[in-house]
Coordinates of C-alpha atoms (C1' of nucleotides) in Angstrom, one line a residue:
Chain A
M29 CA -48.6 -111.9 -110.9
E30 CA -48.6 -114.4 -108.1
N31 CA -51.6 -116.6 -107.7
S32 CA -52.4 -117.1 -104.0
R33 CA -54.6 -120.3 -104.9
D34 CA -51.4 -122.0 -105.6
Q35 CA -49.4 -121.9 -102.4
G36 CA -50.3 -123.2 -99.1
R37 CA -52.5 -126.2 -98.5
P38 CA -52.6 -128.8 -101.4
G39 CA -55.7 -128.7 -103.2
G40 CA -55.1 -125.5 -105.2
R41 CA -54.1 -127.4 -108.3
K42 CA -55.2 -131.0 -108.6
S43 CA -52.4 -132.7 -106.9
A44 CA -49.5 -131.7 -108.6
G45 CA -46.6 -129.7 -107.2
G46 CA -42.8 -129.7 -107.5
K47 CA -40.4 -132.5 -106.9
A48 CA -39.9 -131.6 -103.3
R49 CA -43.8 -131.9 -102.7
R50 CA -43.8 -135.4 -104.3
Q51 CA -40.8 -136.4 -102.4
S52 CA -42.3 -135.5 -99.1
E53 CA -45.5 -136.9 -99.9
R54 CA -43.9 -140.3 -100.9
L55 CA -42.0 -140.3 -97.7
I56 CA -44.8 -139.7 -95.7
M57 CA -47.1 -142.1 -97.3
N58 CA -44.6 -144.9 -97.1
A59 CA -44.3 -144.3 -93.2
A60 CA -48.1 -144.1 -93.0
E61 CA -48.6 -147.3 -94.7
R62 CA -46.6 -149.1 -92.2
I63 CA -48.2 -147.4 -89.1
F64 CA -51.9 -147.7 -90.4
A65 CA -51.1 -151.3 -91.5
V66 CA -50.0 -152.3 -87.8
R67 CA -52.5 -150.0 -85.8
G68 CA -55.6 -149.5 -88.0
F69 CA -57.0 -146.1 -89.1
S70 CA -58.1 -145.1 -85.5
G71 CA -55.4 -146.9 -83.6
A72 CA -52.5 -145.0 -85.4
T73 CA -51.5 -141.7 -84.4
M74 CA -50.0 -138.7 -86.4
E75 CA -47.1 -138.5 -84.1
Q76 CA -46.2 -142.3 -84.9
I77 CA -46.4 -141.6 -88.5
A78 CA -44.4 -138.4 -88.2
A79 CA -41.7 -140.3 -86.3
A80 CA -41.6 -143.0 -88.7
A81 CA -41.2 -140.4 -91.7
G82 CA -38.6 -138.4 -89.5
V83 CA -40.7 -135.2 -90.2
P84 CA -42.5 -132.9 -87.8
K85 CA -46.1 -133.9 -87.2
A86 CA -47.2 -130.4 -88.8
N87 CA -45.6 -131.3 -91.9
I88 CA -48.0 -134.1 -92.5
H89 CA -50.8 -131.9 -92.1
Y90 CA -49.5 -129.4 -94.5
Y91 CA -49.2 -132.0 -97.1
F92 CA -52.2 -134.0 -96.5
G93 CA -54.7 -131.9 -94.5
T94 CA -56.3 -134.6 -92.4
K95 CA -55.4 -138.0 -91.0
K96 CA -58.5 -139.1 -92.9
N97 CA -57.3 -137.8 -96.1
L98 CA -54.0 -139.4 -96.0
Y99 CA -55.5 -142.7 -95.3
Q100 CA -57.9 -142.1 -98.1
R101 CA -54.8 -141.4 -100.5
L102 CA -53.3 -145.0 -99.3
I103 CA -56.4 -146.9 -99.7
R104 CA -56.8 -145.6 -103.3
D105 CA -53.1 -146.4 -104.0
I106 CA -53.5 -149.8 -102.7
C107 CA -56.7 -150.5 -105.0
E108 CA -55.0 -149.2 -108.0
E109 CA -52.1 -151.4 -107.4
W110 CA -54.3 -154.3 -106.8
L111 CA -55.6 -154.0 -110.3
A112 CA -52.2 -154.6 -111.7
A113 CA -52.4 -158.4 -110.1
A114 CA -56.0 -158.6 -111.2
Q115 CA -54.6 -158.3 -114.8
S116 CA -52.7 -161.3 -114.5
F117 CA -55.8 -163.5 -114.3
D118 CA -56.3 -163.5 -118.0
D119 CA -54.8 -166.6 -119.8
D120 CA -57.3 -168.8 -121.7
V121 CA -55.6 -172.0 -120.3
P122 CA -57.2 -172.5 -116.9
L123 CA -54.1 -173.7 -115.0
R124 CA -51.9 -171.1 -116.4
A125 CA -54.3 -168.2 -115.7
L126 CA -54.9 -169.4 -112.0
R127 CA -51.1 -170.0 -111.4
G128 CA -50.3 -166.7 -112.9
Y129 CA -52.8 -165.0 -110.7
I130 CA -51.5 -166.8 -107.5
E131 CA -48.0 -165.8 -108.3
A132 CA -49.1 -162.3 -108.8
K133 CA -50.9 -162.0 -105.5
M134 CA -48.0 -163.8 -103.7
D135 CA -45.3 -161.4 -105.2
Q136 CA -47.4 -158.5 -104.2
A137 CA -47.6 -159.9 -100.5
W138 CA -43.8 -160.1 -100.6
E139 CA -43.2 -157.0 -102.1
R140 CA -45.5 -154.9 -100.5
P141 CA -46.7 -156.5 -97.2
Y142 CA -47.9 -153.5 -95.5
G143 CA -50.3 -152.5 -98.3
S144 CA -51.9 -156.0 -97.9
R145 CA -52.0 -155.5 -94.1
L146 CA -53.3 -152.0 -94.3
W147 CA -56.2 -153.5 -96.6
A148 CA -56.7 -156.2 -93.9
N149 CA -57.2 -153.8 -91.3
E150 CA -59.7 -151.7 -93.2
I151 CA -61.8 -154.6 -93.9
L152 CA -61.5 -155.9 -90.4
A153 CA -62.9 -152.2 -89.4
G154 CA -65.8 -152.8 -91.7
A155 CA -64.3 -151.2 -94.9
P156 CA -65.7 -147.7 -94.1
F157 CA -63.3 -146.2 -96.7
A158 CA -62.9 -149.1 -99.2
A159 CA -66.6 -150.0 -99.4
G160 CA -67.2 -148.0 -102.6
Y161 CA -64.3 -149.5 -104.4
I162 CA -65.3 -153.2 -103.3
S163 CA -68.8 -152.7 -104.5
A164 CA -67.8 -151.3 -107.7
E165 CA -64.3 -152.5 -109.3
L166 CA -63.9 -155.2 -107.3
H167 CA -67.2 -156.8 -107.6
E168 CA -67.2 -156.2 -111.3
W169 CA -63.8 -157.8 -111.7
L170 CA -65.2 -161.0 -109.5
L171 CA -68.1 -161.3 -111.6
S172 CA -66.2 -161.5 -114.8
R173 CA -63.8 -164.0 -113.6
E174 CA -66.5 -166.1 -112.2
R175 CA -68.0 -166.2 -115.7
I176 CA -64.7 -167.3 -117.0
I177 CA -64.3 -170.2 -114.3
G178 CA -67.9 -171.1 -114.9
R179 CA -67.1 -171.8 -118.6
W180 CA -64.1 -173.6 -118.0
I181 CA -66.4 -176.0 -115.8
V182 CA -68.9 -176.4 -118.5
E183 CA -66.2 -177.2 -121.1
G184 CA -64.7 -179.9 -118.5
R185 CA -61.4 -178.1 -118.4
I186 CA -61.5 -178.0 -114.6
R187 CA -63.4 -179.8 -112.0
P188 CA -66.6 -178.3 -111.0
V189 CA -66.0 -176.0 -108.1
E190 CA -67.8 -172.7 -106.8
P191 CA -66.0 -170.2 -108.6
R192 CA -66.3 -167.7 -105.9
T193 CA -64.9 -170.1 -103.1
L194 CA -62.1 -170.6 -105.2
I195 CA -61.3 -167.2 -105.7
Y196 CA -61.6 -166.3 -102.1
M197 CA -59.5 -169.2 -101.2
I198 CA -56.7 -167.6 -103.5
W199 CA -57.2 -164.4 -101.9
A200 CA -57.0 -165.7 -98.4
S201 CA -54.0 -168.0 -99.0
T202 CA -51.9 -165.5 -100.6
Q203 CA -52.8 -162.6 -98.6
H204 CA -52.1 -164.6 -95.3
Y205 CA -48.5 -164.3 -96.0
A206 CA -48.4 -160.7 -95.8
D207 CA -51.3 -160.3 -93.0
F208 CA -50.2 -163.0 -90.7
A209 CA -46.5 -162.4 -91.1
S210 CA -45.8 -161.9 -87.5
Q211 CA -47.6 -165.3 -86.6
I212 CA -45.7 -166.8 -89.5
T213 CA -42.4 -165.5 -88.1
L214 CA -43.2 -166.6 -84.6
L215 CA -44.0 -170.2 -85.9
N216 CA -40.7 -169.9 -87.8
N217 CA -38.5 -169.8 -84.6
G218 CA -38.7 -165.9 -84.6
K219 CA -37.2 -165.6 -88.0
A220 CA -39.2 -163.9 -90.9
L221 CA -39.5 -166.3 -93.7
D222 CA -36.8 -166.0 -96.2
K223 CA -37.2 -165.8 -100.0
E224 CA -36.6 -169.0 -100.7
S225 CA -39.3 -170.7 -98.2
F226 CA -41.5 -168.0 -99.5
L227 CA -41.0 -169.1 -103.0
A228 CA -41.5 -172.7 -101.9
A229 CA -44.9 -171.6 -100.2
K230 CA -45.9 -170.0 -103.6
R231 CA -45.3 -173.1 -105.6
S232 CA -47.0 -175.3 -103.0
I233 CA -50.0 -173.2 -102.9
A234 CA -50.4 -173.1 -106.5
D235 CA -49.8 -177.0 -106.5
I236 CA -52.6 -177.6 -104.0
V237 CA -55.1 -175.4 -105.8
L238 CA -54.3 -176.7 -109.2
N239 CA -54.5 -180.3 -108.5
G240 CA -57.7 -179.6 -106.5
L241 CA -59.0 -178.3 -109.9
A242 CA -57.7 -180.9 -112.2
P243 CA -60.6 -182.4 -114.1
L244 CA -61.5 -186.1 -113.5
S245 CA -60.2 -187.0 -116.8
A246 CA -56.8 -186.0 -118.3
K247 CA -54.9 -186.9 -114.9
N248 CA -51.5 -185.5 -114.7
S249 CA -49.3 -188.5 -115.4
P250 CA -45.7 -188.0 -115.1
Chain B
M14 CA -63.7 -161.4 -39.5
E15 CA -64.0 -159.8 -42.9
N16 CA -60.9 -159.8 -44.9
S17 CA -60.3 -156.8 -47.0
R18 CA -58.2 -158.7 -49.6
D19 CA -61.4 -160.1 -50.9
Q20 CA -63.5 -157.0 -51.8
G21 CA -63.0 -154.3 -54.2
R22 CA -60.9 -154.9 -57.3
P23 CA -60.7 -158.4 -58.6
G24 CA -57.6 -160.1 -57.9
G25 CA -58.0 -160.8 -54.4
R26 CA -59.0 -164.2 -55.2
K27 CA -58.0 -165.9 -58.5
S28 CA -60.9 -164.8 -60.5
A29 CA -63.9 -166.2 -58.6
G30 CA -66.8 -164.2 -57.4
G31 CA -70.5 -164.3 -57.2
K32 CA -72.9 -165.0 -60.1
A33 CA -73.2 -161.1 -60.5
R34 CA -69.7 -160.9 -61.1
R35 CA -69.6 -163.6 -63.6
Q36 CA -72.7 -162.3 -65.3
S37 CA -71.4 -158.8 -65.6
E38 CA -67.8 -159.8 -66.6
R39 CA -69.4 -161.9 -69.4
L40 CA -71.5 -159.1 -70.6
I41 CA -68.5 -156.8 -70.9
M42 CA -66.5 -159.4 -72.5
N43 CA -68.8 -160.1 -75.1
A44 CA -69.2 -156.5 -76.0
A45 CA -65.4 -155.8 -75.7
E46 CA -64.7 -158.6 -78.4
R47 CA -66.8 -157.1 -80.8
I48 CA -65.2 -153.5 -80.3
F49 CA -61.7 -154.7 -80.2
A50 CA -62.2 -157.2 -83.3
V51 CA -63.4 -154.0 -85.2
R52 CA -61.0 -151.4 -84.1
G53 CA -58.1 -153.1 -82.6
F54 CA -56.5 -152.6 -79.3
S55 CA -55.4 -149.2 -79.7
G56 CA -58.2 -148.1 -81.9
A57 CA -61.1 -149.3 -79.4
T58 CA -62.1 -147.0 -76.6
M59 CA -63.5 -148.0 -73.2
E60 CA -66.3 -145.7 -73.8
Q61 CA -67.3 -147.6 -77.0
I62 CA -67.0 -150.8 -75.2
A63 CA -69.0 -149.4 -72.1
A64 CA -71.7 -148.3 -74.7
A65 CA -71.8 -151.6 -76.1
A66 CA -72.1 -153.6 -73.2
G67 CA -74.6 -150.9 -71.9
V68 CA -72.7 -150.2 -68.6
P69 CA -70.9 -147.2 -67.3
K70 CA -67.3 -147.0 -68.3
A71 CA -66.2 -147.1 -64.5
N72 CA -67.8 -150.5 -64.2
I73 CA -65.3 -151.9 -66.8
H74 CA -62.5 -150.7 -64.7
Y75 CA -63.9 -152.0 -61.8
Y76 CA -64.2 -155.7 -63.1
F77 CA -61.1 -155.7 -65.2
G78 CA -58.8 -152.9 -63.9
T79 CA -57.3 -151.6 -67.1
K80 CA -58.0 -151.9 -71.0
K81 CA -54.8 -154.0 -71.3
N82 CA -56.1 -156.6 -68.7
L83 CA -59.7 -156.8 -70.4
Y84 CA -58.0 -157.3 -73.7
Q85 CA -55.6 -160.2 -72.3
R86 CA -58.3 -161.8 -70.9
L87 CA -59.9 -162.1 -74.4
I88 CA -56.8 -163.2 -76.0
R89 CA -56.5 -166.1 -73.6
D90 CA -60.0 -166.9 -74.1
I91 CA -59.8 -167.1 -78.0
C92 CA -56.7 -169.2 -77.5
E93 CA -58.4 -171.7 -75.3
E94 CA -61.3 -172.0 -77.7
W95 CA -59.1 -172.4 -80.5
L96 CA -57.8 -175.4 -78.9
A97 CA -61.0 -177.2 -79.2
A98 CA -60.9 -176.8 -83.1
A99 CA -57.3 -178.1 -83.0
Q100 CA -58.4 -181.2 -81.4
S101 CA -60.6 -182.4 -84.3
F102 CA -57.5 -182.7 -86.5
D103 CA -57.0 -186.1 -85.1
D104 CA -58.2 -188.9 -87.3
D105 CA -55.8 -191.5 -88.8
V106 CA -57.6 -191.2 -92.0
P107 CA -56.0 -188.3 -93.9
L108 CA -59.2 -187.0 -95.7
R109 CA -61.3 -187.5 -92.7
A110 CA -59.0 -185.5 -90.4
L111 CA -58.4 -182.7 -92.7
R112 CA -62.0 -182.4 -93.5
G113 CA -63.0 -182.6 -90.0
Y114 CA -60.5 -179.8 -89.2
I115 CA -61.8 -177.6 -91.9
E116 CA -65.2 -178.0 -90.8
A117 CA -64.4 -177.1 -87.3
K118 CA -62.5 -173.9 -88.3
M119 CA -65.5 -173.0 -90.5
D120 CA -68.0 -173.7 -87.7
Q121 CA -65.8 -171.4 -85.5
A122 CA -65.7 -168.6 -88.0
W123 CA -69.5 -168.9 -88.3
E124 CA -70.1 -169.0 -84.4
R125 CA -67.6 -166.7 -83.0
P126 CA -66.6 -164.5 -85.9
Y127 CA -65.4 -161.5 -83.7
G128 CA -63.4 -163.7 -81.9
S129 CA -61.4 -164.7 -85.2
R130 CA -61.2 -160.9 -86.2
L131 CA -59.8 -159.9 -82.9
W132 CA -57.0 -162.4 -83.3
A133 CA -56.6 -161.2 -86.8
N134 CA -56.2 -157.6 -85.7
E135 CA -53.9 -158.8 -82.8
I136 CA -51.6 -160.6 -85.5
L137 CA -51.7 -157.3 -87.7
A138 CA -50.4 -155.5 -84.9
G139 CA -47.6 -157.8 -84.4
A140 CA -49.0 -160.3 -81.9
P141 CA -47.9 -158.0 -78.9
F142 CA -50.1 -160.1 -76.5
A143 CA -50.4 -163.4 -78.3
A144 CA -46.9 -163.9 -79.1
G145 CA -46.0 -166.3 -76.1
Y146 CA -49.0 -168.4 -77.0
I147 CA -48.2 -168.6 -80.5
S148 CA -44.5 -169.5 -79.9
A149 CA -45.6 -172.1 -77.3
E150 CA -48.8 -174.1 -77.5
L151 CA -49.7 -173.1 -81.1
H152 CA -46.2 -173.9 -82.5
E153 CA -46.2 -177.2 -80.8
W154 CA -49.4 -178.1 -82.1
L155 CA -48.2 -177.2 -85.4
L156 CA -45.1 -179.5 -85.4
S157 CA -47.2 -182.3 -84.4
R158 CA -49.5 -182.1 -87.1
E159 CA -46.7 -181.6 -89.7
R160 CA -45.2 -184.6 -88.3
I161 CA -48.7 -186.6 -89.0
I162 CA -49.0 -185.1 -92.4
G163 CA -45.2 -186.0 -93.2
R164 CA -46.0 -189.5 -92.3
W165 CA -49.2 -189.7 -94.5
I166 CA -47.0 -188.3 -97.5
V167 CA -44.2 -191.1 -96.8
E168 CA -46.9 -193.6 -96.8
G169 CA -48.3 -192.5 -100.0
R170 CA -51.5 -191.7 -98.7
I171 CA -51.7 -188.1 -99.7
R172 CA -49.8 -186.2 -102.5
P173 CA -46.4 -184.9 -101.5
V174 CA -47.0 -181.2 -100.3
E175 CA -45.4 -178.8 -97.7
P176 CA -47.4 -179.6 -94.6
R177 CA -47.0 -176.1 -93.3
T178 CA -48.4 -174.4 -96.5
L179 CA -51.0 -176.8 -96.3
I180 CA -52.1 -176.0 -92.7
Y181 CA -51.4 -172.2 -93.5
M182 CA -53.9 -172.6 -96.5
I183 CA -56.7 -174.2 -94.2
W184 CA -56.1 -171.5 -91.7
A185 CA -56.2 -168.6 -94.1
S186 CA -59.1 -170.1 -96.2
T187 CA -61.3 -170.7 -93.4
Q188 CA -60.7 -167.6 -91.3
H189 CA -61.4 -165.5 -94.3
Y190 CA -64.8 -165.9 -93.8
A191 CA -64.8 -164.4 -90.6
D192 CA -62.0 -161.8 -91.0
F193 CA -63.0 -160.5 -94.5
A194 CA -66.8 -160.9 -93.7
S195 CA -67.4 -157.1 -94.4
Q196 CA -65.7 -157.5 -97.8
I197 CA -67.8 -160.9 -98.6
T198 CA -71.0 -159.0 -97.5
L199 CA -70.2 -156.1 -100.0
L200 CA -69.5 -158.5 -102.7
N201 CA -72.7 -160.5 -102.0
N202 CA -74.6 -157.2 -103.0
G203 CA -74.7 -155.9 -99.3
K204 CA -76.3 -159.2 -97.9
A205 CA -74.2 -161.0 -95.3
L206 CA -73.7 -164.5 -96.4
D207 CA -76.6 -166.8 -95.3
K208 CA -76.1 -170.3 -93.5
E209 CA -76.6 -172.0 -96.8
S210 CA -74.0 -170.2 -99.0
F211 CA -71.7 -170.5 -95.9
L212 CA -72.3 -174.3 -95.7
A213 CA -71.6 -174.6 -99.4
A214 CA -68.5 -172.5 -99.2
K215 CA -67.5 -175.2 -96.3
R216 CA -67.8 -178.1 -98.5
S217 CA -66.3 -176.3 -101.3
I218 CA -63.1 -175.4 -99.7
A219 CA -62.9 -179.1 -98.3
D220 CA -63.4 -180.4 -102.0
I221 CA -60.7 -178.1 -103.3
V222 CA -58.1 -178.9 -100.7
L223 CA -59.0 -182.7 -100.3
N224 CA -59.0 -183.0 -104.0
G225 CA -55.5 -181.3 -104.1
L226 CA -54.3 -183.8 -101.8
A227 CA -55.6 -187.0 -103.4
P228 CA -52.6 -189.2 -104.1
L229 CA -51.8 -190.0 -107.9
S230 CA -52.9 -193.4 -107.7
A231 CA -56.2 -194.4 -106.1
K232 CA -58.1 -191.6 -108.0
N233 CA -61.5 -190.9 -107.3
S234 CA -63.5 -192.6 -110.2
P235 CA -67.2 -192.1 -110.0
Chain C
dG23 C1' -71.7 -153.1 -56.7
dT24 C1' -73.0 -148.9 -59.4
dC25 C1' -72.5 -144.6 -61.0
dT26 C1' -71.3 -139.4 -61.8
dA27 C1' -67.8 -136.4 -61.9
dT28 C1' -63.1 -135.3 -62.6
dA29 C1' -58.0 -135.7 -62.8
dA30 C1' -54.0 -136.5 -66.0
dT31 C1' -52.7 -137.6 -70.4
dC32 C1' -52.9 -138.1 -75.2
dT33 C1' -54.2 -136.7 -80.1
dG34 C1' -55.8 -134.2 -84.1
dA35 C1' -55.2 -130.0 -85.8
dT36 C1' -53.7 -125.0 -86.3
dA37 C1' -51.1 -120.5 -85.5
dG38 C1' -47.3 -118.2 -86.4
dA39 C1' -42.0 -117.7 -86.4
dC40 C1' -38.4 -118.6 -89.4
Chain D
dG9 C1' -41.6 -125.2 -97.2
dT10 C1' -40.3 -126.2 -92.2
dC11 C1' -40.9 -126.4 -87.6
dT12 C1' -41.9 -125.2 -82.7
dA13 C1' -45.7 -124.3 -79.6
dT14 C1' -50.3 -124.7 -78.5
dC15 C1' -55.3 -125.3 -78.3
dA16 C1' -59.4 -127.9 -78.1
dG17 C1' -61.4 -132.3 -77.5
dA18 C1' -60.9 -137.0 -76.7
dT19 C1' -59.3 -141.0 -73.8
dT20 C1' -57.9 -143.9 -69.7
dA21 C1' -58.2 -144.3 -65.2
dT22 C1' -59.7 -143.0 -60.4
dA23 C1' -62.4 -140.7 -56.4
dG24 C1' -66.0 -140.9 -54.1
dA25 C1' -71.1 -140.4 -53.5
dC26 C1' -74.7 -143.6 -53.2

DNA sequence: GTCTATAATCTGATAGAC
DNA sequence: GTCTATCAGATTATAGAC
């Protein structure tokens, strides 16, 4: 009656499993995200991850098979979450869409900084695992938003700027607060940025960008 | 007559040596910069660096002693070069100082992309080697420029923004073109950004930032 | 100074007891 | 499912011939 396909290494079923499995996987993935974010794929060791998760090394292999596999799961996870922020760029009022997007990206940098850093590390390494996702979903999203921004420019609703540069600026400026957190901390007398300073930065970034885009007419008078 | 302190491993003299030494060191450092930039300190291997430099592994140890030592030399080198760009933030006309600085940072991202990426990797890792430099020289520079920007605001020459956020935005936006080059390439149909697109991005970033800072009065009319 | 060979340690992965 | 013990290969560093 027992089906041997279903025990032992994962993969027998799609990726289901009891709550014990799910719980262990979550524990390991959280630890792995931190370690990979700091050391990169090749720099991280399974032992460091095991120690951070508080489990024996062998358990990680039991649940994820290989280091590569574990890493890929995280990349996929981060891509999926990224889509959430991407959706917030969707109002038809330029300044509202852009402010919403900037705020969503900043919230993400605050709430899941290690995800952002893992991504940065992956890109620095040449995007060996994320390339497919970038060329497909991300590229598509980028093109669609460029079209929207282009339309706003034609309609005179924002100042003429290169849409792509604008989007890169938003990515860079928001992710900076996660990716360069250790530098920011050192420049803040060794104290990590508190929530208030972070919120101030969020507003400030949005203000600079949005003022930079305000059309020549319709100046914002008090 | 011969002094044994002066042969064998470096360190006998400060860091002098014949042209052969200097040439070999330069060759190895260039290769190491590329490898460390992509894999990070712990992810890079001496063998990869040796292969990239086209020398036997043992030679690297002969010239630099340890991996750590080689890496530290690079960090120092990059810090020093960074100071050059920092100097360009020095005009008393706000828009000129800022545009000059943005352009200097962009030029650096173009000319020495691996230096920027190595730095990014170091920060992601928690700045274990660069911490001292960041807390001292970089912090000092940052404070001095914040004072200048603050003065401009008081004098009504630029819109009131958080000076630190502004500087972080400039760092992030310019370094993005070096650090995230692989992502940018993938989003550009697999072709690296050419010089023209890069120059366009440089102008575009400066435009957005500077427009974002233009004071409420004295609007730029045609 | 340059290079091959090798020592000492670390790392990903697995075996197999519980 | 969990954990200890361990293997095979990689990795930093050195020894020593040339």
